[in-house]
Amino acid sequence: MAMAELSTPKTTSPFLNSSSRLRLSSKLHLSDHFRHLLLPPLPTTPNSKISCSVSQNQAPVAVQENGLAKTRKECYGVFCLTYDLKAEEQTKSWKKLINIAVSGAAGMISNHLLFKLASGAVFGPDQPIALKLLGSERSIQALEGVAMELEDSLFPLLREVDIGTDPYEVFQDVEWAILIGAKPRGPGMERADLLDINGQIFAEQGKALNKVASPDVKVLVVGNPCNTNALICLKNAPNIPAKNFHALTRLDENRAKCQLALKAGVFYDKVSNMTIWGNHSTTQVPDFLNARINGLPVKEVITDHKWLEEGFTESVQKRGGLLIQKWGRSSAASTAVSIVDAIKSLVTPTPEGDWFSTGVYTDGNPYGIEEGLVFSMPCRSKGDGDYELVKDVEIDDYLRKRIAKSEAELLAEKRCVAHLTGEGIAYCDLGPVDTMLPGEV
Ligand SMILES: NC(=O)C1=CN([C@@H]2O[C@H](COP(=O)(O)OP(=O)(O)OC[C@H]3O[C@@H](n4cnc5c(N)ncnc54)[C@H](OP(=O)(O)O)[C@@H]3O)[C@@H](O)[C@H]2O)C=CC1
Ligand SMILES: O=C([O-])CC(=O)C(=O)O
């Protein structure tokens, strides 16, 4: 299908029937889904564009410059309009637009996350964003629905929404990539099969990021098993610093803070310095040795040390599973909140003396964790999107033994995906017990 250029808006409101302004390129292979929506192309002339000017009390006014519609390929509905940002800059001091890719964008977690991103809750009230939503043939209709809801939400900071099924197009120039889409483990499916199926997804997306994303893109892998998926992704993206890849363990940190607050009878903002060590699985180690409540070591505030070692630890490790039993599906809203927290921790300076947990590449770590893994550790940030490992956290025998177990599990996962990381022939010897996702218990 040739590029379909649809109507040239001439109205004072941009909020027309979105389908009338849908533009698609043949590269997206979406023609079957959208052909019924397309209208005949308007006459255009070379070197012209559509733009839209906005004043504070007036809806954006579509204007056409020299008669040619924009050439951006996957934009959705109202987001296909180009706004005259210069006019707005007179009244608003907005930062330069950033491009954010989200995969699995039609899924449950994304349904919460996208609206937080668009509201400014993540990158701030002066940061305009473009959302690049990656879906598949199976989800493209749903993705269109998501884009419609984003349109109808009238978020001032949301300047573009593009949807597509090809990561090489969707990831073009993105500065952030939040990779959520992954196949859920079904009944009877071997863990090794899940690693392989999802690994293929993350290998492909790593290659695409490597080729077309901003060279300093920050990548947050959420889709499970997220540590090993992040490892696969970074190994397939050699042009992007390995340090830029994260596996989401912030949900585990938040869960741990909540449990400690509950036991201590304090509000959860009093809990700090919470490390999750290791894998986002039931071998993860929530570190009560170094965490603090009201600035005091947890063990001084909670004297029931048996509970800390057993009850607390297990409740965090198995929280995802318990939630599935109650809710019937895996955590979506709280996961989205934890993604917000994880990104905010990278774009705002870490409070003095505190840290946060994120799954990062282990090369150069001071804790003796085997290199070449993605492992959750304590980090601090200056707020520039980058981070440093916290280097002086105490590890006692209790922690060391448990951290080693999570490390062994990640090494076993790594052996299973060697064919996807360019490290030889895969050999899978995963035990059934030590390789559970939080949601599988
Ligand atoms: N790290 C963490 O803390 C947490 C991680 N998770 C993980 O996040 C991921 C997404 O969760 P959630 O949004 O609730 O899941 P959903 O099932 O709602 O959405 C997942 C999306 O994954 C995509 N997907 C990719 N490949 C496949 C496939 N082969 N089969 C089916 N779907 C596929 C689908 O989108 P499309 O068709 O567009 O590709 C689907 O929309 C899961 O892997 C889950 O385990 C969940 C909670 C916490
Ligand atoms: O296993 C899942 O999909 C859910 C999960 O990660 C969690 O709740 O921590």
XYZ file of C-alpha atoms and ligand atoms in Angstrom:
498
model
C 0.000 0.000 0.000
C 1.343 3.382 -0.831
C 1.614 5.967 1.922
C -1.933 6.941 2.718
C -2.227 10.650 3.369
C -5.576 11.489 4.800
C -7.515 14.616 5.340
C -5.959 18.034 5.725
C -7.563 19.407 8.884
C -9.007 22.873 8.322
C -11.091 23.080 11.416
C -10.416 25.045 14.573
C -10.536 21.802 16.593
C -8.162 18.926 16.132
C -10.489 16.476 17.760
C -12.037 15.102 14.647
C -12.872 11.500 14.047
C -9.363 10.149 14.481
C -9.655 7.806 11.553
C -9.950 10.745 9.223
C -6.395 11.728 9.997
C -4.788 8.333 10.259
C -1.621 7.971 8.271
C 0.123 4.698 7.688
C 2.998 3.423 5.699
C 3.131 0.103 3.934
C 6.110 -0.887 6.097
C 3.790 -1.350 9.045
C 1.797 -4.084 7.334
C -1.325 -2.634 8.851
C -3.284 -2.110 5.731
C -5.787 -4.883 6.407
C -6.547 -3.519 9.824
C -7.007 0.036 8.752
C -8.035 0.014 5.130
C -11.680 0.518 6.083
C -10.717 3.691 7.892
C -8.873 5.345 5.079
C -10.225 8.256 3.111
C -9.073 9.354 -0.320
C -5.867 11.388 -0.196
C -6.065 15.143 -0.370
C -4.211 16.996 -3.054
C -0.724 17.883 -1.870
C 2.194 19.781 -3.268
C 5.871 19.137 -2.612
C 7.718 20.762 0.303
C 4.703 21.597 2.344
C 3.443 20.421 5.708
C 0.491 20.488 8.024
C 0.971 22.214 11.304
C -1.197 23.289 14.138
C -0.782 26.384 16.224
C -1.871 26.560 19.821
C -2.605 29.462 22.044
C -3.335 29.092 25.726
C -7.104 29.445 25.591
C -7.737 28.050 22.204
C -7.735 24.560 20.800
C -4.880 23.869 18.358
C -5.713 25.271 14.955
C -4.759 23.114 12.045
C -2.982 24.983 9.321
C -1.507 23.751 6.133
C 1.814 25.050 4.924
C 2.235 24.747 1.188
C -0.299 21.967 1.073
C 1.734 18.833 1.952
C 0.818 16.593 4.834
C 3.492 15.443 7.296
C 5.463 12.396 6.322
C 5.771 10.740 9.725
C 4.639 7.187 9.251
C 2.914 5.594 12.208
C 1.357 8.606 13.921
C -2.087 8.182 15.338
C -5.089 10.479 14.944
C -4.743 13.868 16.560
C -1.070 13.171 17.138
C -0.467 13.396 13.402
C -0.899 17.122 13.652
C 2.243 19.171 13.966
C 1.880 21.840 16.576
C 3.562 25.171 16.441
C 5.572 24.711 19.617
C 7.262 28.082 19.154
C 3.997 29.855 19.871
C 3.659 27.867 23.077
C 7.196 28.526 24.171
C 6.209 32.145 24.705
C 4.050 31.040 27.617
C 5.604 27.751 28.660
C 9.197 26.769 29.246
C 8.984 23.219 28.085
C 12.015 21.029 27.575
C 12.930 19.389 24.287
C 10.568 16.545 23.395
C 11.717 13.034 24.290
C 10.755 9.809 22.538
C 9.615 6.917 24.703
C 8.965 3.433 23.335
C 6.688 0.994 25.155
C 6.301 -2.625 24.041
C 3.332 -4.760 25.079
C 1.544 -1.441 24.876
C -1.902 -3.016 24.641
C -1.330 -5.112 27.766
C -2.478 -4.631 31.342
C 0.611 -2.924 32.756
C 0.815 -0.496 29.861
C -2.805 0.422 30.295
C -1.850 1.992 33.609
C 1.615 3.166 32.671
C 0.905 5.080 29.456
C -1.452 7.487 31.157
C 1.058 8.199 33.906
C 3.743 8.885 31.320
C 1.434 11.181 29.380
C 0.317 13.075 32.486
C 3.840 14.231 33.313
C 4.008 12.113 36.480
C 7.217 10.444 35.344
C 9.352 12.958 33.477
C 7.882 16.105 34.978
C 5.361 18.820 34.125
C 7.702 20.609 31.701
C 8.719 17.572 29.655
C 6.759 16.978 26.440
C 6.856 13.386 25.261
C 6.227 11.281 22.187
C 4.953 7.755 22.820
C 5.997 5.012 20.410
C 3.794 2.011 21.030
C 4.935 -1.413 19.903
C 2.316 -4.081 19.366
C 1.780 -7.068 17.139
C -0.709 -8.276 14.569
C -2.586 -9.852 17.455
C -2.894 -6.591 19.382
C -3.025 -3.889 16.747
C -6.755 -3.222 17.111
C -6.358 -2.961 20.867
C -3.420 -0.640 20.377
C -5.569 1.608 18.260
C -8.052 1.670 21.136
C -5.264 2.657 23.535
C -4.232 5.461 21.190
C -7.850 6.660 21.046
C -7.994 6.799 24.848
C -4.763 8.762 24.897
C -6.258 11.190 22.364
C -9.386 11.606 24.448
C -7.356 12.347 27.568
C -6.156 15.708 26.175
C -2.757 15.523 27.872
C -0.935 18.775 27.071
C 2.497 17.143 27.327
C 1.680 14.286 24.960
C 2.803 15.542 21.575
C 2.863 12.367 19.506
C 1.564 8.828 19.618
C 2.853 6.392 17.053
C 1.776 2.784 16.862
C 3.465 0.003 14.971
C 4.455 -3.619 14.851
C 8.025 -3.317 13.602
C 10.572 -2.565 16.356
C 12.971 -1.161 13.758
C 10.409 1.576 13.064
C 8.937 2.048 16.502
C 12.326 2.343 18.247
C 13.658 4.986 15.861
C 15.522 7.653 17.910
C 13.924 6.642 21.215
C 15.624 7.890 24.376
C 13.740 5.510 26.656
C 12.470 2.004 25.907
C 10.160 0.274 28.377
C 9.930 -3.339 27.274
C 6.845 -4.940 28.770
C 5.505 -7.269 26.068
C 6.269 -10.926 26.734
C 4.467 -14.208 26.479
C 2.984 -15.287 29.793
C 3.914 -18.785 30.939
C 1.036 -21.123 30.179
C 0.016 -24.381 31.885
C 2.525 -27.136 31.302
C 5.060 -24.843 29.678
C 8.645 -25.547 30.656
C 10.572 -22.622 32.100
C 13.237 -23.272 29.468
C 10.604 -22.846 26.727
C 9.509 -19.539 28.222
C 13.106 -18.352 28.344
C 13.539 -19.305 24.726
C 10.284 -17.781 23.409
C 10.632 -14.532 25.306
C 14.360 -14.516 24.729
C 13.731 -14.402 20.984
C 11.548 -11.319 21.498
C 14.219 -9.535 23.509
C 17.038 -10.556 21.167
C 15.127 -9.048 18.254
C 14.270 -5.902 20.195
C 17.884 -5.543 21.326
C 19.010 -5.669 17.703
C 16.426 -3.087 16.734
C 17.425 -0.744 19.574
C 21.047 -1.167 18.610
C 20.306 -0.128 15.063
C 17.801 2.698 15.365
C 17.467 3.993 18.935
C 19.328 6.963 20.369
C 22.846 5.669 21.208
C 22.300 6.587 24.868
C 18.830 5.025 25.115
C 17.886 3.789 28.581
C 16.125 0.421 28.484
C 13.891 -0.928 31.253
C 12.916 -4.581 30.824
C 9.699 -5.574 32.593
C 8.577 -8.668 30.640
C 9.529 -11.841 32.503
C 11.920 -13.382 33.200
C 13.080 -9.773 33.239
C 16.703 -10.157 34.395
C 17.605 -12.671 31.723
C 15.519 -10.886 29.087
C 17.474 -7.713 29.885
C 20.729 -9.651 29.534
C 19.661 -10.997 26.139
C 18.595 -7.532 25.055
C 21.880 -5.869 26.003
C 23.979 -8.638 24.440
C 22.174 -7.985 21.170
C 22.811 -4.254 21.389
C 26.591 -3.890 21.520
C 26.506 -0.226 20.463
C 24.487 0.758 23.531
C 26.333 0.830 26.881
C 25.429 -2.310 28.885
C 24.996 0.021 31.838
C 21.909 1.508 30.183
C 19.869 -1.694 30.585
C 17.723 -2.327 33.634
C 15.493 -5.171 34.791
C 12.545 -4.015 36.882
C 12.934 -5.033 40.527
C 11.391 -1.856 41.902
C 8.072 -3.597 42.464
C 9.901 -5.978 44.814
C 11.503 -3.026 46.608
C 8.116 -1.384 47.041
C 6.582 -4.626 48.298
C 9.416 -5.031 50.816
C 9.014 -1.462 52.092
C 5.304 -2.038 52.540
C 5.812 -5.233 54.579
C 8.406 -3.603 56.850
C 6.203 -0.556 57.399
C 3.268 -2.776 58.248
C 5.265 -4.781 60.796
C 6.815 -1.668 62.366
C 3.526 0.220 62.430
C 4.920 3.189 60.509
C 3.931 4.842 57.267
C 5.913 3.401 54.372
C 7.761 6.629 53.585
C 9.731 5.972 56.782
C 11.404 2.920 55.209
C 14.599 3.663 53.251
C 17.755 1.984 51.938
C 15.813 -1.038 50.711
C 17.850 -3.325 48.506
C 16.518 -6.222 46.505
C 19.449 -8.441 45.558
C 19.401 -10.772 42.587
C 16.724 -12.119 40.323
C 13.106 -10.998 39.987
C 12.022 -14.439 41.117
C 11.412 -16.311 44.328
C 15.180 -16.413 44.973
C 15.352 -12.614 45.272
C 16.815 -11.345 48.541
C 15.049 -8.421 50.239
C 17.824 -6.979 52.414
C 16.555 -6.168 55.916
C 20.122 -5.934 57.222
C 20.842 -2.614 55.523
C 17.316 -1.205 55.238
C 16.300 1.521 57.658
C 13.115 2.606 59.386
C 13.026 6.222 60.526
C 16.792 6.228 59.876
C 17.447 3.290 62.240
C 18.542 -0.212 61.221
C 15.476 -2.389 60.689
C 16.747 -4.975 63.176
C 16.706 -2.322 65.920
C 13.100 -1.408 65.154
C 11.769 -4.891 64.410
C 13.183 -7.219 67.043
C 11.413 -10.314 65.723
C 14.421 -11.462 63.678
C 12.886 -14.834 62.892
C 10.071 -12.982 61.131
C 12.587 -10.918 59.175
C 14.496 -13.994 57.999
C 11.473 -16.115 57.204
C 8.083 -14.374 57.178
C 9.218 -11.080 55.696
C 11.553 -12.571 53.115
C 9.047 -15.120 51.895
C 6.184 -12.619 51.811
C 8.160 -10.407 49.416
C 9.376 -13.310 47.298
C 5.845 -14.702 46.938
C 3.815 -11.491 46.894
C 3.217 -11.718 43.152
C 1.829 -15.231 43.447
C -0.486 -14.329 46.308
C -1.783 -11.404 44.320
C -2.561 -13.643 41.365
C -4.514 -15.949 43.666
C -6.613 -13.026 44.931
C -6.890 -10.884 41.827
C -6.809 -13.566 39.184
C -4.082 -11.872 37.181
C -0.589 -10.583 37.771
C 0.110 -7.176 39.284
C -0.508 -4.510 36.700
C -1.303 -1.232 38.471
C 1.394 -1.589 41.126
C 3.850 -2.726 38.473
C 3.110 0.423 36.477
C 3.616 2.515 39.610
C 6.947 0.778 40.215
C 8.018 1.508 36.626
C 7.251 5.172 37.326
C 9.321 4.961 40.525
C 12.183 3.198 38.724
C 12.411 5.865 36.022
C 11.954 8.739 38.451
C 14.856 7.360 40.477
C 17.034 7.779 37.398
C 15.835 11.243 36.407
C 15.812 12.827 39.860
C 18.747 12.923 42.313
C 18.637 10.187 44.954
C 18.003 11.681 48.410
C 21.167 11.969 50.499
C 22.088 8.678 52.164
C 19.383 6.646 50.420
C 19.443 4.316 47.402
C 17.104 2.326 45.167
C 17.148 -1.147 43.652
C 17.335 -1.971 39.983
C 18.568 -4.951 37.999
C 21.803 -3.889 36.295
C 24.772 -5.398 34.520
C 27.217 -6.866 37.014
C 30.507 -6.012 35.306
C 32.723 -4.140 37.775
C 30.423 -4.703 40.778
C 32.119 -4.555 44.201
C 30.159 -7.465 45.726
C 31.814 -10.372 43.973
C 28.702 -11.177 41.959
C 29.734 -13.018 38.813
C 30.185 -10.631 35.885
C 27.992 -10.831 32.799
C 24.652 -11.062 34.616
C 21.768 -8.646 35.178
C 21.392 -8.571 38.951
C 19.417 -6.319 41.247
C 21.687 -4.168 43.412
C 21.605 -0.867 45.336
C 22.139 2.203 43.133
C 22.181 5.974 43.362
C 21.604 8.569 40.647
C 22.448 12.231 40.139
C 19.197 12.497 38.204
C 20.798 12.479 34.780
C 19.389 9.093 33.716
C 22.596 7.361 34.768
C 23.422 5.649 38.091
C 26.286 4.388 40.223
C 26.342 1.231 42.312
C 26.377 1.870 46.051
C 29.686 0.311 47.028
C 29.749 -0.054 50.799
C 26.682 -2.072 51.696
C 27.370 -4.692 54.358
C 26.774 -8.314 53.418
C 26.658 -10.827 56.267
C 26.638 -14.639 56.032
C 22.843 -14.787 55.881
C 22.715 -12.424 52.909
C 25.763 -13.925 51.204
C 24.251 -17.421 51.170
C 20.966 -16.217 49.739
C 22.525 -13.880 47.230
C 24.631 -16.810 45.997
C 21.454 -18.823 45.409
C 19.913 -16.088 43.273
C 23.217 -15.700 41.431
C 23.305 -19.455 40.722
C 19.778 -19.253 39.368
C 20.692 -16.416 37.023
C 23.778 -18.295 35.846
C 21.548 -21.284 35.042
C 19.136 -19.024 33.133
C 22.086 -17.555 31.278
C 23.261 -21.019 30.185
C 19.743 -21.657 28.845
C 19.884 -18.655 26.541
C 23.491 -18.878 25.375
C 22.197 -19.259 21.807
C 20.556 -15.833 22.137
C 23.450 -13.982 23.736
C 26.094 -15.118 21.270
C 27.793 -17.248 23.923
C 27.635 -20.681 22.330
C 25.270 -23.593 22.627
C 22.497 -23.388 25.172
C 22.428 -25.941 27.989
C 19.392 -25.842 30.242
C 19.565 -27.417 33.693
C 16.969 -25.372 35.528
C 15.552 -26.881 38.676
C 11.782 -26.654 39.081
C 11.805 -24.992 42.499
C 14.419 -22.294 42.215
C 13.212 -20.861 38.972
C 9.799 -19.490 39.777
C 8.598 -16.082 38.745
C 6.930 -14.242 41.609
C 3.601 -14.925 39.922
C 4.139 -18.659 39.637
C 3.977 -19.692 43.270
N 9.283 -7.238 36.495
C 8.179 -7.145 37.189
O 8.183 -6.660 38.311
C 6.892 -7.636 36.623
C 6.843 -8.182 35.378
N 5.647 -8.608 34.846
C 5.701 -9.161 33.505
O 5.293 -8.150 32.576
C 4.828 -8.762 31.387
C 3.548 -8.117 30.903
O 2.537 -8.209 31.865
P 1.042 -7.684 31.539
O 1.074 -6.352 30.899
O 0.244 -7.885 32.764
O 0.635 -8.780 30.498
P -0.512 -8.773 29.377
O -0.790 -10.208 29.110
O -1.627 -7.869 29.728
O 0.258 -8.122 28.143
C 1.402 -8.701 27.686
C 1.647 -8.288 26.271
O 2.727 -9.074 25.853
C 2.663 -9.227 24.473
N 3.192 -10.489 23.971
C 4.413 -10.587 23.410
N 4.611 -11.838 22.968
C 3.521 -12.540 23.262
C 3.160 -13.888 23.029
N 3.992 -14.751 22.418
N 1.943 -14.291 23.442
C 1.106 -13.441 24.064
N 1.410 -12.139 24.306
C 2.607 -11.704 23.905
C 1.232 -8.973 24.086
O 1.279 -7.827 23.285
P 1.553 -7.852 21.724
O 0.591 -8.836 21.129
O 1.274 -6.455 21.377
O 2.982 -8.257 21.553
C 0.504 -8.618 25.357
O -0.310 -7.494 25.205
C 4.715 -10.257 31.718
O 5.878 -10.897 31.221
C 4.742 -10.288 33.242
O 5.220 -11.509 33.729
C 4.472 -8.477 35.530
C 4.469 -7.935 36.788
C 5.678 -7.513 37.452
O 5.069 -13.486 37.422
C 4.440 -12.464 37.039
O 4.048 -12.267 35.895
C 4.145 -11.411 38.049
C 5.351 -10.796 38.622
O 6.436 -10.797 38.089
C 5.197 -10.135 39.907
O 4.063 -9.966 40.379
O 6.203 -9.762 40.502
